[in-house]
């Protein structure tokens, strides 16, 4: 009964909240508009926009020594999560069956284990920093912790479900993932999409002034 | 002509006196909060909104901010300065406002009073934090909006208010207006200098600044010598000579517009194709990057920072300098508003190379340089002095490590802040302006 609910109506509900929520959050920010700059630019703003979206993946050498832990943990978590999300065998199957109608080659089991370990280690390190470092502690709100806990639980139940082949674990994993989808547009998890715009606008403004941001 | 330290002390005393002239606002708190909120909402554009939406609260921006680095006080983490904007965006502009109104506190007068220190004393709008942020959040742009909101709520620091008001209403700064400028020019003419003033036609309008008239006279004299040496068609204007723009720093668009308008009118009146601002850090972005936006159309002239102009003339072979030699070991301090904000980074190095000095680059330098702590008008805020001086300790370490004997820069405010810092910390590293250095070494 619960499994049917999770696999059926609750899935459609959470997916709808996710899509509508993300679109609305972006729409409400975009509709504010930005004044059209009139000063003579030194470099094209659009080139700066695109450049910074990509160059910001690599921290500047000047700052790297001060952010080593965050960069390593951040990459471990994000790359691990990306691999799990798009290349774990059950996920590929899910996209094929329930969303896209086609699939791709999933990663082997050993790669799944490595990705999961990277993602867990990264997430825990980032969360420990969040609670222990006075700066991120003062900035973090309940939403940041809820987001982290939900992601952690989704990953944990996902790994357990794959290791134990138990359907109730699969259902629990799916249910938590649906909760995460619902929570997503209300939280700073939105940075998954907004980072392109925030980096882009910064890069565009700096490029007009002739500075590579 | 070294800086007269007595004049410098007098200048600082004048600033101290301004601090004692504060009178509390007579407007009711509710009205002040409402106006601040209105201004914040006006400043909330897409760029700012996506920044507020993208921040993951990692706190890395603190690692780039001189106020945090020098104090390790988590209150100074850059993005926290935008917290009130974030709350307001959620409650008034974002989706599901009804929900956020239930879960997010409204802004109060206490909040504004707390944030006043954060957006003035503890932020020089230097933009360094946006270079480290993995999301590319432009904290300084938000702080500029917050400053405008504070101004609307009568929460601008009194020193800035008085100076900004004087510039907007009387067109003078620290008592120096058109008449005083004319007198200063007459005095220099009496010493034998040929100085075009209020010429009906000129290709280049050269600006000065109150700091050069009162304090850095060598810079003023050097400016004149350099322009005459080049043989350019140039003039000063007694109506539009002031580079400084306190409206830009204080977040008051009306003041900013009034100050820029004087220069704009003077440039148009003499048909100048080029306007060269003085070595006054913020003056460059205020006109070069904000001018067109203020007037709603591209400026009919180009705006150059002095370093930019000097480098251009040296490369073109019109400005010839005597090489000083490698025995002079200097380090260059990139003023934030000229370098990171203005985009003029290579030009001063071209000039220093032509002068043949031993340039010892500090780490960091260029667009990543650390702010001196006095920018964006902060030099004026008396109560911010301890924090500013704490941040200045970073500068001392930075330049002591270079082995340079002196520092060169191209911003009067930076120079003044370095001089104040040297006095406070008994640090014996002279600082001089790039224009003055060139003026003393013309071939
Ligand atoms: S570094 Fe960027 S994302 Fe991190 S807290 Fe600061 S502004 Fe937010
Ligand atoms: S703009 Fe400069 S002073 Fe302001 S928060 Fe960022 S780094 Fe600090």
XYZ file of C-alpha atoms in Angstrom, chain B residues 89-346:
258
model
C 13.567 39.229 -0.973
C 11.948 36.157 0.505
C 9.170 38.123 2.195
C 8.429 40.610 -0.576
C 9.683 39.494 -3.986
C 10.296 35.762 -4.107
C 7.720 33.024 -4.692
C 5.652 31.761 -1.729
C 5.867 35.097 0.028
C 2.952 34.164 2.261
C 4.941 31.233 3.576
C 8.148 33.182 4.102
C 6.255 35.933 5.888
C 5.316 33.298 8.458
C 8.799 31.870 8.795
C 11.088 34.897 8.270
C 11.354 37.871 10.610
C 10.553 41.306 9.268
C 13.281 43.952 9.318
C 13.368 46.176 12.383
C 15.185 49.339 13.381
C 17.454 47.224 15.602
C 18.430 45.168 12.570
C 19.245 48.277 10.569
C 21.310 49.678 13.417
C 23.239 46.423 13.718
C 23.827 46.208 9.973
C 24.925 49.820 9.734
C 28.344 48.908 11.125
C 28.579 45.885 8.842
C 27.920 47.722 5.592
C 29.924 50.840 6.371
C 32.717 50.296 8.895
C 33.239 46.646 7.996
C 33.010 46.800 4.216
C 35.017 48.881 1.795
C 33.015 47.537 -1.167
C 36.326 46.239 -2.473
C 34.846 43.190 -4.287
C 37.630 40.836 -3.195
C 35.191 38.362 -1.679
C 33.517 37.804 -5.023
C 36.761 36.364 -6.382
C 36.725 33.475 -3.918
C 33.022 32.643 -3.777
C 32.348 29.322 -5.524
C 28.905 30.578 -6.505
C 30.152 33.935 -7.781
C 28.096 35.960 -5.324
C 28.741 39.688 -5.783
C 28.582 40.787 -2.153
C 29.854 44.301 -2.839
C 26.977 45.033 -5.223
C 24.538 44.132 -2.458
C 26.451 46.191 0.093
C 26.193 49.214 -2.202
C 22.415 48.713 -2.167
C 22.442 48.336 1.604
C 24.366 51.583 1.945
C 21.713 53.334 -0.107
C 19.036 51.885 2.192
C 20.912 53.039 5.285
C 21.205 56.504 3.837
C 17.437 56.548 3.256
C 16.889 55.572 6.899
C 19.196 58.342 8.198
C 21.730 55.743 9.211
C 24.662 56.906 7.154
C 27.703 57.652 9.337
C 27.671 61.308 10.246
C 31.069 62.071 8.699
C 29.946 60.813 5.300
C 26.667 62.626 5.611
C 28.280 65.991 6.257
C 30.860 65.643 3.529
C 28.317 64.331 1.025
C 25.875 67.091 1.860
C 28.555 69.737 1.508
C 29.496 68.428 -1.926
C 25.928 68.167 -3.080
C 24.680 71.479 -1.741
C 27.705 73.777 -1.975
C 29.828 71.981 -4.532
C 32.775 72.142 -2.162
C 34.628 69.556 -0.067
C 36.286 70.361 3.250
C 35.753 73.995 2.451
C 37.459 73.793 -0.934
C 35.160 75.067 -3.671
C 35.621 76.673 -7.063
C 37.091 79.842 -5.581
C 39.622 77.986 -3.452
C 40.582 75.867 -6.446
C 41.109 78.982 -8.541
C 43.277 80.463 -5.776
C 45.353 77.288 -5.602
C 45.914 77.509 -9.353
C 46.858 81.197 -9.084
C 49.421 80.367 -6.397
C 50.948 77.741 -8.632
C 50.932 80.114 -11.589
C 52.815 82.601 -9.417
C 55.518 79.974 -8.993
C 56.004 79.987 -12.757
C 53.805 77.146 -13.923
C 51.666 77.623 -16.982
C 48.205 76.294 -16.182
C 45.206 76.373 -18.498
C 42.055 77.015 -16.489
C 38.541 77.308 -17.896
C 39.773 77.202 -21.487
C 36.803 77.455 -23.877
C 38.130 74.523 -25.990
C 40.374 71.649 -24.976
C 40.815 68.029 -25.957
C 41.391 66.892 -22.417
C 39.660 67.961 -19.227
C 41.889 67.194 -16.267
C 40.280 66.799 -12.861
C 41.820 67.403 -9.489
C 40.691 66.485 -5.986
C 40.404 68.213 -2.653
C 43.125 65.917 -1.306
C 45.574 67.148 -3.957
C 44.721 70.755 -3.238
C 45.130 70.445 0.519
C 47.523 67.593 1.005
C 49.192 66.034 -2.015
C 50.273 69.245 -3.701
C 53.079 67.393 -5.406
C 50.491 65.352 -7.287
C 48.756 68.501 -8.470
C 52.013 70.085 -9.598
C 53.104 66.867 -11.285
C 49.806 66.589 -13.110
C 50.331 70.051 -14.555
C 53.958 69.365 -15.484
C 53.067 66.087 -17.176
C 50.256 67.631 -19.222
C 52.498 70.511 -20.314
C 55.349 68.103 -21.073
C 53.121 66.142 -23.416
C 51.977 69.333 -25.061
C 48.365 68.247 -25.021
C 45.435 70.579 -25.484
C 44.095 70.455 -21.939
C 42.402 72.462 -19.250
C 41.209 72.429 -15.686
C 37.705 73.695 -15.050
C 36.921 75.715 -11.957
C 33.337 74.454 -12.150
C 34.080 70.789 -12.681
C 37.478 70.052 -11.158
C 36.561 67.710 -8.327
C 37.044 63.986 -8.893
C 35.781 62.808 -5.513
C 32.174 61.693 -5.464
C 30.823 61.126 -1.994
C 27.415 60.183 -3.315
C 29.007 57.144 -4.973
C 30.548 56.014 -1.704
C 27.617 56.821 0.497
C 25.020 55.219 -1.745
C 23.153 58.445 -2.512
C 22.281 58.579 -6.183
C 21.190 62.213 -6.083
C 24.491 63.344 -4.615
C 26.366 61.101 -6.995
C 24.536 62.564 -9.938
C 25.121 66.156 -8.788
C 28.877 65.588 -8.483
C 29.167 63.779 -11.818
C 27.009 66.407 -13.524
C 29.507 69.162 -12.706
C 32.264 67.237 -14.435
C 30.000 66.218 -17.301
C 28.965 69.817 -17.939
C 32.531 71.071 -17.744
C 33.702 68.425 -20.224
C 30.880 69.133 -22.647
C 31.429 72.893 -22.334
C 35.043 72.670 -23.519
C 34.378 69.879 -26.002
C 36.775 67.500 -24.257
C 37.089 64.037 -25.765
C 38.926 62.757 -22.722
C 38.444 63.298 -19.017
C 41.278 62.273 -16.725
C 40.222 61.856 -13.126
C 42.636 62.571 -10.299
C 44.392 59.834 -8.345
C 41.268 59.339 -6.329
C 40.329 55.660 -6.316
C 36.551 55.667 -6.337
C 36.385 58.656 -8.705
C 37.362 56.438 -11.589
C 34.563 53.823 -11.392
C 32.119 56.541 -10.312
C 32.552 58.260 -13.671
C 33.945 55.560 -15.959
C 31.468 52.830 -15.050
C 28.562 54.631 -13.386
C 28.506 57.905 -15.331
C 26.648 56.608 -18.365
C 24.119 54.809 -16.168
C 23.468 57.993 -14.194
C 22.799 60.050 -17.290
C 20.968 57.301 -19.149
C 23.250 57.452 -22.196
C 26.871 56.742 -23.070
C 29.245 59.524 -22.047
C 30.374 61.745 -24.944
C 33.990 61.461 -23.749
C 36.326 58.735 -22.579
C 37.246 58.566 -18.906
C 40.776 57.623 -17.945
C 42.493 56.870 -14.675
C 45.831 58.701 -14.363
C 47.817 55.464 -14.569
C 45.958 54.511 -17.717
C 46.715 57.874 -19.313
C 50.383 57.824 -18.272
C 50.893 54.319 -19.663
C 49.185 55.244 -22.910
C 51.376 58.317 -23.360
C 54.554 56.439 -22.484
C 53.772 53.686 -24.980
C 52.942 56.309 -27.633
C 56.304 57.968 -26.977
C 54.809 61.338 -26.051
C 55.662 61.074 -22.361
C 59.355 60.622 -21.720
C 60.637 59.815 -18.258
C 64.127 59.606 -16.762
C 64.871 56.098 -15.546
C 65.300 56.198 -11.773
C 67.246 52.962 -11.515
C 67.033 49.708 -9.640
C 68.358 51.205 -6.427
C 64.800 52.372 -5.822
C 62.942 49.343 -4.530
C 59.216 49.887 -4.663
C 56.080 47.842 -4.350
C 52.824 48.871 -5.970
C 49.577 48.894 -4.017
C 46.673 48.331 -6.417
C 43.777 50.440 -5.116
C 40.629 48.278 -5.211
C 38.585 50.867 -7.031
C 41.207 51.286 -9.758
C 42.355 47.680 -10.028
C 39.718 45.114 -9.150
C 36.747 47.433 -9.638
C 38.160 49.723 -12.295
C 40.053 47.165 -14.339
C 43.306 49.185 -14.490
C 46.027 46.777 -13.411
C 48.738 46.601 -16.077
